[in-house]
Every structure is written in structure tokens, then in C-alpha cells.
């Protein structure tokens, strides 16, 4: 699968972050983040906890507000204008650590809700799309159940399908496998790998280094709110430059 | 069975043991009595004591009830028939039945109007309470308040028609502007409704006929259990949406809206309902222009609604707080705007959590409608304490009347409680 990572990505810019800063009160979480993501790129962001990696990708769809600098997604500048924020959010899919499915709706309703209400898709068409993506994540037979009846891995795959139903151009993953049992991690990662192979632009916060090696074409290491190092996965893992990265890799790959 | 001993404990069954019924002591009523009533000595003593207590209560009340007299014209006649024996004088319920239900000044020949409104209430409430029913029935629910008003108050048909027009106009303005911004639609709609009502204030008197189809009944003639039902139904159905709005307003990121909601909730919760009712009946008149006569029932409805909506707001705030932050984030990340996220994701879940609390407030509110008897309105309790007990025929019939009042309220409140339990079971999808 090494050639997947080496695949040429386009020159079209999907996300452009410039000198972005964020504070929680007086705590400086993100410092001078500069990041350009090209269409079709698959980026894995790793780093110790509290390094700001989740906050970074949550800033991209405005779940968190940044205070300085600029974020541009698909040519739309992220400002406090609600119209822009809603536009960006409907173009950017997101999967959470704790799935965040809507427990009062069936799996199918979870998937059709946003297309029907945000995209104004007719119900029938939305249901067909939903079934298409549920088949893709291999759980079409669970469509009429409620999230509480599914296993964690299944729920996360539904969450991915729910995002895909909005036909997003960019997918964000916030530690999608951290809340899962080991045997369920694989089924979710397989779904994400499949997605990557289809050329989806992906930003993924994860500790799954195997996944990073296999699909990422760029790995970013963050610490204390800054991007410390970024490189192609091969070089990143075999020859980390910064001592902080070396320490981190030795800790997580050491066992 | 461990492998090492396998050969020494080897066993092969050659004959099947047939299924047999359990011994008599392990099943049936005997087992139940043993386990539940006489499990051990303290238990047995408690059981016997309880039986004795039940006996004492029943031996006092049963003869009184079974010996009850239903067909006399006054308490004196009851006493004459009973000749000193214990027995209830239920005839007061028969003789004053209509007064207990409709008050003592509501014209007797048009009792059918509030009765019809009451029957229609079930039709109107059904699609709201049981959402498996076809959604088209909601059209009738939307029209019901105006129909019920027309039936109960009568008078010119144009009053409810223009009231309806105001609501429709407000709704159309809301739909027109909500695309731009929710606040514009919301306040625009309310403003439009008020403009229509204000204009109607001039038109309706001109259109009114001398002899309306349904004779007009002034508010002061409303009374009895009908008044309790009117206040209860109107105030509960108004205070739920207002309570939701207040709860959401209290969470708002806009400081002005937040402050208004917090001040309103904290103020109204900190004041006894009785005080608000006195304000409604006496003080409020000072604030209106001298010629503006705001109907007393309307004033009371406003006060009770304010009171209960503040409570409901706090109950719903609890439900909102119980939702994980991830639900808001998931709704946001899918691109749902604020009204959509609230209506489709947050409120259905928050309201489901709040059902027991909301029902608690609704039941309490319904019983509190009897407090209007203190500001000399003749609701069920007001009727009993006033015209009925004060009459020479029935002076002294306390038990029968108040037990009847208690029974009526119990039936309604128990119904509400049973419905809410059904609703909770029906909505349970979380499979915890």
C-alpha cells in the first residue's frame, strides 16, 4: 500500500490555515499554526494529549473559535458570519471520538436528517443515499435500529456514513478509534482506509501509527500548541528530526 | 469436572427423569401468602396490624358511603331519613351537579356548549398526545382554541376569526423572514399578529350583529369544574412553549436575552402564586388605561401561565444540561442551523428527559387552579365554599362535597400521570 501514500495529490488548496492562534481564557492552546492541505491529501495529526491536535481540527469547522489568524476552507473564509460557518460545516464532515449519534433517531434517520434539512434533498433520495453509504460501511441491515442497539465499532461506522451522506469534500476525524475495543478498531480503520483510497481529503487525529504509515501522505506532530514536525510517513517514522518527536515516537512505538 | 477424576466419577444416565409439578407449598396462593405476608414473625405481626388498620378505616367509611342518600332536596331531609344512623348525604351532588360543573350563573339552556367543547378537547388533544395518529388531525388541533372560545363565550363569531387571522398572519410573516434570521422571523411574526389584532379591535365591534348565533356569556359567569379545566388546559398548553423558549433563552449567548429570561424566571419563581393572582385581580387594573377592561379570566390565565412557564423552564433547563455536549457538536458539524438543531436534535431529547418534571408541574398547576377561589372566582372549590355551603339547604355537607372535588381532580391528575408513563415507555429508544 506504500504507493497509496506516494500518490500525487493535486495542487488545489482545500484548507489554508495562516498564523492561527487560539486561547482558552489566558491559556494559549494553539500558537501560530500554518497549514495548507491540498485536495486529496490524507494527513494524520499526532502528539501527546493536550497538545492541541483536537482543538486544531475542531477549529476547521468552527466547533471552536480561533482568535487570531485566518482559516480558509474551500475558498470560504471562516469568520463569525453564521452563513459562512454553516456553509463550511455542510462541506466538511466530522467524526468524533464518542460517535455522537443521535440516540432518539434510527440509524437511517441519523443519516438522512442533515441531507433533508440542510441540503433540502427529497426524503426518498436521501434514504437511497443513506442506504448506499450504510452498505459501504457494511451495516445496511442495521438501518432501522437505534444507535443504542449497536456496538461501538458499528456506531462509529454509522457516524462515518452519516457524515458521508452530506457528500463532504473534506473529512475530519477526531480520535475515531480511541473509545473502541481493540477488535473493533480494525473495522473502523478499514472503512477509513477505503475512504482514503477513493481520494477523500482527510485530516485525522489518531494514535494508530499503522494507519498513518499505510494511508497518510503527511504526518504532523504537534506539541504544546505548535506544529513541531511534519513529513512523509516513511521519513517521519524512520528518521524523526526533533528530539520531542523522537521521544514521543519511542514512547508510543516502544511496546 | 476435572480430567484426572474422570474415570472415577463417570456416569451415564439411562432413564430420563420425568417433569413433575412442584409441591403445593412452592406454588400458587399459599406460596404467595407465605412469602409476602407471613415470611417471618415480625412480618406476620405487621401483616396482622395492617389488616386491623384496613378494617378500622373501612368499618368507618363503608357504612357511611353505602348508606348514602342520593335523592333528597336538603341536608335536613337527609338527616330525617337517616334518623341518626351514619350515612352520607350525596344528594347535594345530584341536586347541585350542574353548579359544580358549570358554576351558578352560566345559563342552563346552553350547558351543551361547554360540554361540546370538552368533548372536542379530546379530539384536539389526541394527535398531540398520541403521535402515531395521522398528522393531518393537527389541523383540527390548531383550530380548536378558536372553536372552544366561540363555544364557551359565544358572542360575535368575528372575535375568534380575527384571533385566528392574527395567528395565521403572524405565522406567514415568520415563514417569510425566518430564512434571513430566526430572530427576525420570530419577532416579526409576533409583531404582525399584534398589528392584526389591534386592527381587529376596531373592525370587530362594527361587524358584530345585535343577536349573535351563540349568545354571549360574560367571563364572570364561568365557574365550577369547567373553570378549572379551562384554566388548566389553557395554562399548561401555553406554558410549555413559553417555558421552552425561556429555557433556551437562559442558555443563549446573547446577554440581553439571557438576562431577560433569568430575571423573569427568578422573579416569578420567587413569588407565591396567590400574590400573582391578587395582582391579576386587583393591582393589574391600575396599569391599564381606565377604559380598557381586560377580562379577569384572561388576567388570571396570564398570571398562572407566567408562573408555571418559569417552573417548566427550569425543568427543561435540567433536561438540556443532561445532554452530552457531543450532541450539540454533532448537530453543528452536520451544518444544521440553530432552530433546526434545537427542534430536531436537542429538544426531542431534552424534553424526553424532562417529561417527569414537566408532568409534575402540569399536575401541580392544574390543582393550583383552585386557588382562584381566593380571588372570588367560583371554580369547583369556590362553588363549594361559596354558593353551595352557604345555602340553607346544604349548609354543613363538607365531606361529600370536598371528597367529590378531590375525586374529580384525582381522576384528571392520575390520567395525566398514566399518560406520561406511557409516553416515557413509548419514547425509550436508548436501550440503556
XYZ file of C-alpha atoms in Angstrom:
687
model
C 0.000 0.000 0.000
C 3.081 2.232 0.022
C 2.199 3.597 -3.392
C -1.066 4.956 -1.956
C 0.887 7.251 0.276
C 3.143 8.327 -2.551
C 0.227 9.095 -4.871
C 0.486 12.546 -6.333
C -2.009 14.930 -4.803
C -3.419 17.895 -6.657
C -2.279 21.478 -6.335
C -5.779 22.629 -5.459
C -5.865 24.009 -1.927
C -8.596 22.542 0.283
C -7.762 24.139 3.614
C -5.433 27.022 4.237
C -4.613 27.994 7.816
C -2.398 31.028 8.387
C -0.882 32.246 11.643
C -3.848 30.863 13.571
C -3.873 31.341 17.343
C -6.335 30.257 19.971
C -6.616 30.844 23.690
C -8.818 29.202 26.316
C -9.065 32.164 28.669
C -5.404 33.030 29.143
C -4.143 29.580 28.168
C -2.500 29.691 24.738
C -3.681 26.393 23.151
C -2.734 26.939 19.520
C 0.253 29.042 18.556
C 0.955 30.344 15.058
C -0.464 27.360 13.216
C 0.358 27.414 9.490
C -1.035 24.541 7.479
C -2.041 24.091 3.876
C -3.986 20.990 2.947
C -4.258 20.082 -0.723
C -7.235 18.311 -2.187
C -6.951 14.558 -1.863
C -4.336 14.757 0.884
C -4.549 12.423 3.843
C -2.998 13.949 6.890
C -2.517 12.271 10.237
C -2.033 14.551 13.223
C -0.435 13.034 16.298
C 1.045 14.302 19.500
C 0.782 13.936 23.266
C -2.543 14.683 24.907
C -3.146 18.358 25.499
C -1.008 19.300 22.516
C -3.953 20.973 20.774
C -4.447 18.497 17.917
C -8.183 18.010 18.550
C -8.611 21.740 19.039
C -6.897 22.344 15.706
C -9.270 20.219 13.667
C -12.269 21.461 15.647
C -11.288 24.991 14.636
C -11.531 23.990 10.967
C -15.305 23.514 11.175
C -15.739 26.238 13.785
C -16.710 23.977 16.680
C -14.018 26.037 18.392
C -13.461 29.686 17.693
C -9.965 30.948 16.883
C -8.953 34.404 17.985
C -6.154 35.338 15.598
C -5.097 34.427 12.089
C -7.217 33.012 9.289
C -8.738 29.704 8.250
C -9.968 29.280 4.714
C -11.887 26.142 3.772
C -12.670 25.506 0.118
C -12.150 29.174 -0.589
C -14.582 30.282 2.128
C -13.030 32.389 4.843
C -14.080 31.288 8.311
C -15.404 34.345 10.127
C -18.035 34.931 12.755
C -20.620 35.120 9.959
C -23.053 32.273 10.652
C -23.787 31.858 6.923
C -20.139 31.069 6.200
C -19.870 28.759 9.184
C -22.944 26.755 8.154
C -21.654 26.578 4.568
C -18.291 25.237 5.696
C -19.860 22.786 8.111
C -22.045 21.299 5.410
C -18.942 20.786 3.219
C -16.792 19.323 5.982
C -17.706 16.012 7.567
C -16.611 15.188 11.087
C -16.359 12.026 13.151
C -15.981 12.195 16.889
C -14.283 10.041 19.472
C -17.623 9.235 21.095
C -19.532 8.890 17.778
C -22.229 11.377 18.895
C -25.009 9.627 17.033
C -28.491 10.911 17.814
C -29.916 8.285 20.201
C -33.567 9.228 19.598
C -33.359 8.570 15.848
C -32.875 5.324 13.956
C -29.652 4.695 12.060
C -31.373 5.597 8.805
C -32.837 8.786 10.288
C -29.415 9.712 11.654
C -28.079 9.526 8.113
C -30.934 11.293 6.323
C -31.519 14.130 8.800
C -28.875 16.567 7.596
C -29.357 15.945 3.840
C -33.096 16.504 4.219
C -32.937 19.620 6.392
C -29.688 21.264 5.276
C -29.434 20.172 1.635
C -33.248 20.032 1.154
C -32.879 16.638 -0.522
C -36.198 14.806 -1.064
C -36.728 12.155 1.616
C -36.664 9.239 -0.816
C -33.431 10.316 -2.433
C -31.839 10.947 0.967
C -32.805 7.451 2.079
C -31.282 5.932 -1.049
C -28.053 7.843 -0.459
C -28.072 6.773 3.182
C -28.531 3.112 2.256
C -25.725 3.453 -0.288
C -23.294 4.675 2.362
C -24.553 2.267 5.014
C -23.850 -0.531 2.551
C -20.420 0.947 2.007
C -19.644 0.787 5.728
C -21.177 -2.725 5.699
C -24.164 -2.270 8.016
C -27.217 -1.789 5.754
C -29.117 -4.400 7.785
C -28.992 -2.213 10.918
C -30.758 0.745 9.277
C -33.925 0.511 11.365
C -32.236 0.008 14.712
C -31.381 2.689 17.214
C -27.760 3.652 17.964
C -28.011 2.174 21.469
C -28.504 -1.296 19.949
C -25.224 -1.219 18.015
C -21.662 -1.991 19.084
C -19.128 0.803 19.335
C -17.453 -0.103 16.054
C -20.777 -0.217 14.268
C -21.759 3.132 15.765
C -18.556 4.737 14.559
C -19.121 3.346 11.070
C -22.648 4.790 11.139
C -21.121 8.111 12.175
C -18.826 7.963 9.160
C -21.760 7.091 6.892
C -23.775 9.949 8.407
C -21.025 12.402 7.507
C -20.631 10.943 4.011
C -24.354 11.387 3.323
C -23.723 15.125 3.191
C -21.237 14.411 0.351
C -18.473 16.342 2.121
C -15.319 17.390 0.262
C -13.223 17.120 3.418
C -13.459 14.678 6.333
C -12.176 15.374 9.831
C -11.606 12.518 12.273
C -11.146 13.327 15.957
C -9.607 10.204 17.521
C -12.207 7.939 15.887
C -10.851 4.721 17.395
C -9.840 5.836 20.906
C -13.125 4.822 22.516
C -13.279 1.411 20.852
C -12.364 -2.086 21.938
C -9.295 -3.426 20.108
C -11.235 -5.851 17.909
C -13.494 -3.038 16.714
C -10.687 -0.670 15.812
C -9.876 -2.642 12.672
C -13.371 -2.424 11.184
C -13.379 1.348 11.587
C -9.852 1.741 10.240
C -10.736 -0.441 7.229
C -13.621 1.918 6.465
C -11.314 4.912 6.733
C -8.683 3.264 4.515
C -11.319 2.592 1.888
C -12.343 6.226 2.059
C -8.746 7.337 1.682
C -8.277 5.157 -1.369
C -11.190 6.904 -3.035
C -9.316 10.180 -2.797
C -11.170 11.874 0.060
C -9.317 14.780 1.658
C -8.831 13.639 5.247
C -7.452 15.127 8.430
C -7.198 12.546 11.119
C -6.193 12.924 14.738
C -5.215 9.422 15.799
C -2.724 7.336 17.668
C -2.970 4.499 15.150
C 0.521 4.679 13.723
C -0.076 1.670 11.483
C -2.905 3.584 9.862
C -0.651 6.618 9.493
C 2.041 4.542 7.768
C -0.456 2.906 5.453
C -2.613 5.766 4.219
C -1.201 9.142 5.235
C 0.824 11.154 2.803
C 1.767 13.566 5.536
C 2.170 13.102 9.278
C 2.079 16.134 11.539
C 3.453 16.067 15.050
C 2.101 18.654 17.471
C 3.274 19.593 20.928
C 2.291 22.473 23.216
C 0.010 24.021 20.612
C 2.590 24.135 17.857
C 3.324 22.063 14.788
C 6.717 20.644 15.710
C 7.408 18.455 12.737
C 5.733 17.288 9.559
C 6.950 14.857 6.959
C 6.018 11.958 4.745
C 5.219 8.949 6.939
C 8.248 6.900 5.871
C 10.687 9.636 6.779
C 8.682 10.705 9.818
C 8.801 7.309 11.457
C 12.268 6.212 10.375
C 14.080 9.487 10.798
C 12.354 11.964 13.106
C 14.283 15.229 13.336
C 13.114 16.977 16.512
C 14.061 15.460 19.888
C 10.438 15.926 21.051
C 9.203 13.781 18.160
C 11.847 11.173 18.818
C 10.786 10.910 22.449
C 7.093 10.690 21.530
C 7.676 8.007 18.913
C 9.888 5.983 21.197
C 7.162 6.088 23.820
C 4.283 5.002 21.637
C 6.162 2.563 19.432
C 8.303 1.218 22.257
C 5.945 -1.513 23.351
C -15.258 -31.937 36.150
C -11.526 -32.227 36.027
C -9.845 -34.697 33.731
C -7.914 -36.521 36.434
C -11.073 -37.790 38.159
C -12.982 -38.502 35.021
C -12.824 -42.277 35.219
C -13.738 -42.479 38.919
C -16.885 -40.272 38.656
C -18.048 -41.442 35.265
C -21.836 -41.546 34.973
C -24.253 -42.313 32.195
C -27.950 -41.602 32.566
C -30.093 -44.456 31.333
C -33.510 -43.249 32.460
C -34.837 -39.712 31.930
C -36.377 -38.006 34.984
C -39.926 -37.024 34.026
C -41.036 -33.432 34.632
C -43.147 -33.255 37.807
C -45.361 -30.470 39.187
C -43.829 -28.505 42.105
C -45.035 -29.342 45.611
C -48.125 -27.432 46.765
C -46.221 -25.194 49.199
C -43.898 -23.966 46.423
C -46.569 -22.595 44.162
C -49.971 -20.935 43.984
C -51.625 -18.626 46.508
C -50.220 -20.442 49.532
C -46.665 -19.733 48.408
C -47.541 -16.109 47.707
C -49.121 -15.595 51.131
C -46.187 -17.257 52.848
C -43.564 -15.267 51.031
C -45.273 -11.894 51.092
C -47.409 -11.801 54.231
C -46.006 -14.278 56.749
C -42.340 -14.684 55.806
C -41.196 -14.369 59.431
C -42.620 -13.338 62.792
C -42.173 -9.528 62.545
C -43.626 -9.726 59.061
C -46.628 -11.629 60.300
C -47.217 -9.099 63.090
C -47.047 -6.222 60.595
C -49.470 -8.048 58.320
C -51.982 -8.511 61.120
C -51.632 -4.890 62.208
C -52.196 -3.749 58.624
C -55.319 -5.875 58.344
C -56.610 -4.302 61.543
C -55.901 -0.780 60.247
C -57.696 -1.521 56.989
C -60.623 -2.902 58.968
C -60.867 0.211 61.133
C -60.846 2.532 58.129
C -63.327 0.506 56.113
C -65.683 -0.076 59.020
C -65.933 3.676 59.439
C -66.261 4.683 55.801
C -68.075 1.808 54.115
C -71.378 2.126 56.025
C -71.195 5.888 55.557
C -70.822 5.507 51.804
C -73.136 2.528 51.270
C -75.778 4.152 53.435
C -75.543 7.318 51.367
C -78.699 9.103 50.299
C -78.935 10.383 46.743
C -82.374 11.844 46.269
C -83.289 14.462 48.857
C -83.630 18.208 48.455
C -81.718 19.334 51.531
C -79.443 18.205 54.339
C -82.347 18.331 56.754
C -84.243 15.748 54.717
C -81.152 13.531 54.680
C -80.958 13.657 58.478
C -84.641 12.871 58.743
C -84.271 9.744 56.624
C -81.093 8.595 58.377
C -82.578 9.001 61.876
C -79.152 9.372 63.458
C -77.583 6.446 61.599
C -74.309 7.051 59.765
C -74.741 7.796 56.119
C -73.555 10.266 53.528
C -75.807 12.877 52.016
C -74.781 12.561 48.368
C -77.973 14.243 47.221
C -76.087 17.517 47.243
C -74.026 16.222 44.314
C -77.156 15.302 42.393
C -79.014 18.461 43.195
C -76.112 20.820 42.550
C -74.474 18.736 39.799
C -74.706 21.443 37.137
C -73.492 24.119 39.530
C -70.470 22.043 40.466
C -69.599 21.589 36.813
C -70.568 24.916 35.251
C -70.892 27.427 38.080
C -74.109 29.010 39.259
C -74.597 31.783 36.719
C -73.795 30.037 33.446
C -77.102 29.893 31.523
C -78.573 26.407 31.975
C -80.015 26.165 28.452
C -76.550 26.382 26.883
C -74.716 23.818 29.025
C -74.313 21.865 25.787
C -71.775 24.407 24.538
C -69.024 23.884 27.129
C -69.870 20.161 27.111
C -69.312 20.029 23.358
C -66.072 21.996 23.773
C -64.983 19.447 26.385
C -65.690 16.508 24.090
C -63.885 18.209 21.204
C -60.921 18.757 23.526
C -60.202 15.022 23.383
C -60.292 15.115 19.579
C -57.949 18.083 19.526
C -55.554 16.683 22.109
C -55.369 13.195 20.585
C -52.923 13.912 17.726
C -50.677 15.883 20.086
C -50.653 13.226 22.782
C -50.552 10.175 20.520
C -48.209 10.988 17.668
C -48.893 7.719 15.849
C -52.203 9.219 14.723
C -52.287 10.803 11.244
C -50.624 14.225 11.252
C -53.490 15.820 9.351
C -55.582 15.786 12.551
C -53.303 18.555 13.817
C -55.269 20.985 11.636
C -58.217 20.490 13.963
C -55.920 20.908 16.969
C -54.785 24.248 15.587
C -58.380 25.386 15.081
C -59.610 24.039 18.423
C -58.732 27.021 20.668
C -60.831 29.311 18.492
C -63.729 26.850 18.253
C -63.663 26.286 22.007
C -63.548 30.002 22.690
C -66.529 30.556 20.415
C -68.487 27.721 22.022
C -67.841 28.765 25.598
C -68.024 32.542 25.342
C -70.280 32.842 22.302
C -70.914 36.352 21.013
C -69.816 37.510 17.611
C -68.048 34.918 15.509
C -65.598 37.588 14.312
C -63.635 37.647 17.562
C -62.225 34.109 17.190
C -61.977 34.553 13.400
C -59.784 37.606 13.745
C -57.820 36.000 16.529
C -57.162 33.121 14.120
C -56.292 35.573 11.334
C -53.750 37.210 13.626
C -52.083 33.874 14.339
C -52.090 32.904 10.640
C -50.726 36.318 9.641
C -48.011 36.089 12.279
C -47.100 32.622 11.086
C -46.876 33.736 7.442
C -44.591 36.616 8.403
C -42.482 34.195 10.446
C -42.115 31.812 7.490
C -41.241 34.735 5.213
C -38.482 36.145 7.441
C -37.109 33.080 9.182
C -34.904 32.363 6.149
C -32.927 35.527 6.849
C -32.724 35.191 10.598
C -34.610 33.332 13.274
C -34.972 36.425 15.478
C -36.381 38.495 12.597
C -38.955 35.802 11.843
C -39.887 35.282 15.478
C -40.348 38.907 16.485
C -41.715 39.877 13.072
C -44.371 37.198 13.404
C -45.374 38.351 16.880
C -45.497 41.986 15.740
C -47.636 41.082 12.711
C -50.075 39.145 14.899
C -50.436 42.093 17.265
C -50.989 44.522 14.391
C -53.788 42.328 13.033
C -55.369 42.013 16.485
C -55.090 45.772 17.008
C -56.859 46.455 13.708
C -59.424 43.776 14.558
C -60.139 45.699 17.751
C -61.704 48.402 15.553
C -63.352 46.152 12.980
C -64.971 43.511 15.183
C -67.416 45.866 17.010
C -68.587 47.150 13.608
C -69.198 43.672 12.250
C -70.928 42.357 15.357
C -74.623 41.612 14.993
C -77.264 42.535 17.505
C -78.243 38.901 18.079
C -75.308 36.569 17.627
C -75.937 32.918 16.728
C -74.471 31.809 20.033
C -75.496 34.068 22.900
C -72.570 35.836 24.538
C -71.671 34.702 28.061
C -69.578 37.109 30.151
C -66.467 35.728 31.850
C -67.819 36.303 35.350
C -70.496 33.679 34.639
C -67.915 30.939 34.122
C -67.494 28.672 37.096
C -67.360 25.211 38.539
C -65.060 22.468 37.320
C -65.369 23.950 33.835
C -63.333 26.953 35.020
C -60.640 24.659 36.466
C -60.453 22.737 33.210
C -60.307 25.920 31.141
C -57.536 27.414 33.248
C -55.660 24.120 33.466
C -55.760 23.262 29.759
C -55.006 26.778 28.534
C -52.219 27.437 31.022
C -50.496 24.080 30.547
C -50.583 24.313 26.768
C -49.329 27.913 26.815
C -46.680 27.474 29.474
C -44.966 24.565 27.722
C -43.844 26.522 24.619
C -43.131 29.631 26.710
C -41.153 27.509 29.162
C -39.115 26.019 26.292
C -38.411 29.499 24.946
C -37.350 30.709 28.403
C -35.094 27.687 28.936
C -33.403 28.217 25.577
C -33.198 31.950 26.243
C -31.482 31.292 29.523
C -28.791 29.351 27.654
C -28.489 31.994 24.953
C -25.123 33.512 24.155
C -26.829 36.879 23.681
C -26.517 38.684 27.029
C -29.690 40.754 26.714
C -31.952 37.756 26.021
C -30.217 35.757 28.729
C -30.665 38.499 31.335
C -34.339 38.985 30.472
C -35.015 35.254 30.826
C -33.042 34.851 34.046
C -34.714 37.856 35.678
C -38.173 36.684 34.604
C -37.664 33.123 35.821
C -36.056 34.083 39.122
C -38.638 36.779 39.848
C -41.697 34.689 39.053
C -40.353 31.648 40.906
C -39.687 33.751 43.961
C -43.261 34.998 44.274
C -46.197 32.958 45.624
C -48.892 32.173 43.064
C -51.527 33.655 45.367
C -49.735 37.000 45.238
C -49.704 36.898 41.454
C -53.415 36.098 41.434
C -54.177 39.062 43.677
C -52.074 41.184 41.360
C -54.171 39.863 38.494
C -57.486 40.570 40.182
C -56.749 43.908 41.807
C -53.442 45.562 41.055
C -53.229 44.917 37.317
C -56.226 47.143 36.708
C -54.153 50.184 37.744
C -51.658 49.602 34.950
C -54.171 49.531 32.129
C -55.915 52.631 30.790
C -59.155 53.220 32.700
C -61.414 52.306 29.800
C -59.515 49.126 28.914
C -61.250 46.253 30.627
C -59.025 43.235 30.407
C -61.082 40.165 31.157
C -60.450 38.737 34.631
C -60.085 35.186 33.292
C -57.525 36.450 30.768
C -55.592 38.184 33.548
C -55.623 35.039 35.659
C -54.521 32.936 32.668
C -51.606 35.323 32.074
C -50.509 35.076 35.699
C -50.792 31.288 36.042
C -49.052 30.841 32.685
C -46.190 33.095 33.742
C -45.890 31.183 36.978
C -45.869 27.700 35.509
C -43.744 28.608 32.488
C -40.984 29.745 34.844
C -41.114 26.355 36.559
C -41.248 24.443 33.289
C -38.304 26.495 32.001
C -36.208 25.314 34.925
C -37.283 21.696 34.420
C -36.338 21.851 30.745
C -33.051 23.554 31.587
C -32.262 20.456 33.617
C -33.026 18.317 30.571
C -30.830 20.487 28.361
C -27.982 20.283 30.853
C -28.247 16.489 30.910
C -27.475 16.203 27.193
C -23.854 15.489 26.339
C -22.044 18.364 24.635
C -21.356 15.987 21.753
C -24.986 16.161 20.645
C -24.716 19.916 20.098
C -21.395 19.438 18.311
C -22.687 16.656 16.083
C -25.676 18.791 15.097
C -23.388 21.763 14.420
C -20.873 19.721 12.461
C -23.600 18.500 10.113
C -24.406 22.105 9.234
C -27.804 22.297 10.992
C -28.614 25.860 11.978
C -29.716 26.797 15.494
C -33.505 26.334 15.124
C -33.006 23.040 13.271
C -30.511 21.725 15.807
C -32.841 22.629 18.658
C -36.001 21.305 17.043
C -34.620 18.077 15.600
C -31.813 17.061 17.936
C -31.671 18.886 21.248
C -35.290 19.481 22.284
C -36.646 15.994 21.470
C -34.030 14.537 23.779
C -34.147 17.238 26.439
C -37.951 17.143 26.586
C -37.915 13.376 26.891
C -35.621 13.644 29.897
C -37.851 16.382 31.326
C -41.163 14.518 30.994
C -41.482 13.583 34.689
C -40.640 17.134 35.743
C -42.993 18.734 33.237
C -45.820 16.428 34.289
C -45.084 17.301 37.885
C -45.503 20.994 37.104
C -48.605 20.353 34.972
C -50.325 18.341 37.701
C -49.392 20.935 40.307
C -50.615 23.728 38.077
C -53.933 22.011 37.462
C -54.544 21.636 41.172
C -53.409 25.205 41.808
C -56.222 26.475 39.599
C -58.418 26.033 42.672
C -56.552 28.980 44.198
C -58.644 31.309 42.051
C -61.439 30.714 44.559
C -59.454 33.043 46.839
C -59.884 35.955 44.450
C -63.652 35.317 44.417
C -63.893 33.302 41.230
C -66.345 30.444 41.526
C -64.368 27.438 40.377
C -65.154 23.992 41.785
C -63.781 24.814 45.227
C -65.150 28.339 45.049
C -68.614 26.940 44.263
C -68.440 24.539 47.191
C -67.178 27.085 49.675
C -69.452 29.815 48.388
C -72.926 29.295 46.953
C -73.393 25.644 47.936
C -72.219 25.569 51.548
C -73.724 28.982 52.157
C -77.158 27.857 51.030
C -79.685 26.976 53.716
C -80.347 23.532 52.173
C -76.785 22.265 52.177
C -75.055 24.111 54.971
C -72.827 21.518 56.656
C -72.247 18.942 53.884
C -68.448 19.186 53.907
C -67.224 15.626 53.467
C -69.306 14.681 50.469
C -68.561 17.867 48.538
C -64.836 18.011 49.153
C -64.434 14.300 48.546
C -66.191 14.788 45.226
C -63.836 17.673 44.362
C -60.847 15.555 45.356
C -62.135 12.673 43.228
C -62.573 14.864 40.136
C -59.070 16.248 40.452
C -57.643 12.826 41.176
C -59.158 11.360 38.032
C -57.633 14.063 35.836
C -54.244 14.088 37.552
C -53.990 10.302 37.603
C -54.843 10.280 33.910
C -52.047 12.764 33.212
C -49.616 10.682 35.233
C -50.555 7.440 33.467
C -50.211 9.141 30.092
C -46.747 10.430 30.958
C -45.602 6.957 31.974
C -46.884 5.537 28.720
C -45.097 8.338 26.862
C -41.804 7.601 28.593
C -42.034 3.931 27.663
C -43.010 4.821 24.118
C -40.048 7.161 23.683
C -37.463 4.860 25.260
C -35.012 4.272 22.427
C -31.718 4.500 24.236
C -31.647 0.825 25.295
C -29.621 1.523 28.362
